[in-house]
Coordinates of C-alpha atoms in Angstrom, one line a residue:
M30 CA -16.8 9.8 7.8
A31 CA -16.0 11.4 4.7
K32 CA -18.6 11.4 2.0
S33 CA -19.0 12.2 -1.7
A34 CA -22.2 11.9 -3.7
E35 CA -22.4 8.2 -3.7
R36 CA -19.3 7.1 -1.8
A37 CA -18.4 7.2 2.0
Y38 CA -15.0 6.6 3.5
V39 CA -15.2 4.9 6.8
D40 CA -12.8 3.7 9.7
D41 CA -14.5 0.3 9.8
V42 CA -11.3 -2.0 8.9
P43 CA -11.4 -5.4 10.5
D44 CA -8.9 -5.6 13.3
D45 CA -7.3 -8.7 11.7
V46 CA -6.5 -6.6 8.6
I47 CA -5.0 -3.7 10.5
E48 CA -3.0 -6.3 12.6
R49 CA -1.5 -8.0 9.5
L50 CA -0.7 -4.7 7.7
R51 CA 0.9 -3.5 11.0
A52 CA 3.1 -6.5 11.2
I53 CA 4.3 -5.9 7.6
C54 CA 5.0 -2.2 8.2
A55 CA 6.7 -2.7 11.3
E56 CA 9.5 -4.6 9.5
L57 CA 10.4 -1.5 7.6
P58 CA 13.0 1.0 9.0
D59 CA 11.7 4.0 10.7
A60 CA 8.1 3.4 9.5
Y61 CA 5.4 4.5 12.0
E62 CA 1.7 4.2 12.2
E63 CA -0.8 6.8 12.9
P64 CA -4.6 7.5 12.6
A65 CA -5.5 9.1 9.2
W66 CA -8.4 11.2 8.3
V67 CA -10.2 8.0 8.0
G68 CA -8.6 4.6 8.6
V69 CA -5.1 4.0 9.5
R70 CA -1.8 5.1 7.8
W71 CA 1.9 4.0 7.8
R72 CA 4.4 6.7 7.1
V73 CA 8.2 7.3 6.8
R74 CA 9.5 10.7 7.2
K75 CA 6.0 12.2 7.2
K76 CA 5.3 10.6 3.9
T77 CA 2.6 7.9 3.6
F78 CA 3.4 4.7 1.9
A79 CA 0.3 2.7 3.0
H80 CA -3.2 3.7 4.0
V81 CA -6.1 1.3 4.8
L82 CA -9.7 2.4 5.0
A83 CA -13.3 1.2 4.2
I84 CA -15.3 2.4 1.4
D85 CA -19.1 2.4 1.2
E86 CA -20.7 3.0 -2.2
A87 CA -24.3 3.0 -3.3
G88 CA -25.6 -0.4 -4.3
A89 CA -22.3 -2.3 -3.2
D90 CA -20.9 -4.0 -0.2
R91 CA -18.3 -2.3 1.9
R92 CA -14.7 -2.7 0.6
V93 CA -11.6 -2.6 2.5
V94 CA -8.9 -0.8 0.5
L95 CA -5.2 -0.3 0.8
T96 CA -3.7 2.7 -0.9
F97 CA 0.1 2.4 -1.8
R98 CA 2.5 4.0 -4.3
A99 CA 4.2 2.3 -7.3
E100 CA 6.6 3.4 -10.0
G101 CA 8.0 2.4 -13.2
D102 CA 6.8 -0.8 -15.0
E103 CA 5.0 -1.9 -11.8
L104 CA 2.8 1.3 -11.9
D105 CA 2.0 0.9 -15.5
V106 CA 1.0 -2.8 -15.1
L107 CA -1.1 -2.2 -11.9
R108 CA -3.0 0.6 -13.5
R109 CA -4.2 -1.6 -16.2
A110 CA -4.7 -4.8 -14.1
G111 CA -8.3 -4.3 -13.1
P112 CA -9.7 -5.7 -10.0
P113 CA -8.6 -5.9 -7.2
F114 CA -6.3 -3.2 -8.2
R115 CA -7.5 0.4 -9.1
F116 CA -6.0 3.7 -10.1
L117 CA -7.2 6.2 -7.6
G118 CA -7.1 9.4 -9.8
W119 CA -5.0 11.5 -7.3
G120 CA -1.2 11.4 -7.1
R121 CA 0.6 10.4 -10.2
N122 CA 1.7 7.1 -8.6
A123 CA -1.2 6.4 -6.1
L124 CA -3.0 3.0 -6.4
G125 CA -5.4 1.0 -4.4
V126 CA -6.0 -2.6 -3.8
D127 CA -9.1 -4.3 -2.3
I128 CA -8.5 -6.5 0.6
D129 CA -10.8 -9.4 1.0
D130 CA -10.7 -13.3 1.5
R131 CA -8.9 -13.8 -1.7
T132 CA -5.9 -11.3 -1.0
D133 CA -2.6 -12.6 -1.6
W134 CA -0.6 -11.4 1.5
D135 CA 2.7 -12.2 0.2
E136 CA 1.8 -10.1 -2.8
L137 CA 0.5 -7.3 -0.5
R138 CA 3.8 -7.5 1.6
E139 CA 5.7 -6.9 -1.7
L140 CA 3.5 -4.1 -2.8
I141 CA 3.8 -2.3 0.7
T142 CA 7.7 -2.7 0.7
D143 CA 7.9 -1.3 -2.8
S144 CA 5.7 1.6 -1.8
F145 CA 7.9 2.2 1.1
C146 CA 11.0 2.3 -1.2
V147 CA 9.1 4.8 -3.5
M148 CA 8.6 7.2 -0.6
A149 CA 11.5 6.6 1.8
P150 CA 15.0 8.3 1.6
K151 CA 17.7 6.4 -0.2
K152 CA 19.6 5.7 3.0
L153 CA 16.5 3.9 4.5
V154 CA 15.8 2.0 1.2
A155 CA 19.3 0.6 1.4
L156 CA 18.3 -1.1 4.6
V157 CA 15.4 -2.9 3.1
D158 CA 15.8 -6.6 2.0
R159 CA 14.5 -6.8 -1.5
P160 CA 14.8 -9.2 -4.2
P161 CA 16.9 -8.0 -7.1
A162 CA 14.8 -6.4 -9.9
A163 CA 14.2 -8.4 -13.0
G164 CA 17.3 -8.2 -15.2
D165 CA 19.8 -7.4 -12.3
D166 CA 22.9 -9.5 -12.4
T167 CA 24.1 -9.4 -8.8
D168 CA 25.6 -12.9 -8.9
D169 CA 29.4 -12.2 -9.0
D170 CA 30.0 -15.9 -9.6
A171 CA 28.4 -15.7 -12.9
N172 CA 31.2 -13.6 -14.4

């Protein structure tokens, strides 16, 4: 267990949360899972794109948090979104999201996939099935 003055990071992540995250991350090319300093992390080429852990804070219930990476407009929006999102204060593009009974798992899948694409080499990103970005006109029939 890692501790700060009023916060402790712990491994106590529910098995069902890990299983759901594992299933999402297993779909990504060359992604692998390993124990982290606390919790579980998923990596691509030695770069972490998702990390789940539990946090105990004084006067609050235990939270399960997924850390991930974002960039561009998504990073700007999520930094200001408020709960369940949080700017972590380390890494210019690192964010966290609380996982609880209200979690939108489709949104979480998208965030994890985007995080993978931020951290992975371009040749692996090209293998990921992602919806076109807003404003992309990839429909050749429209021309």
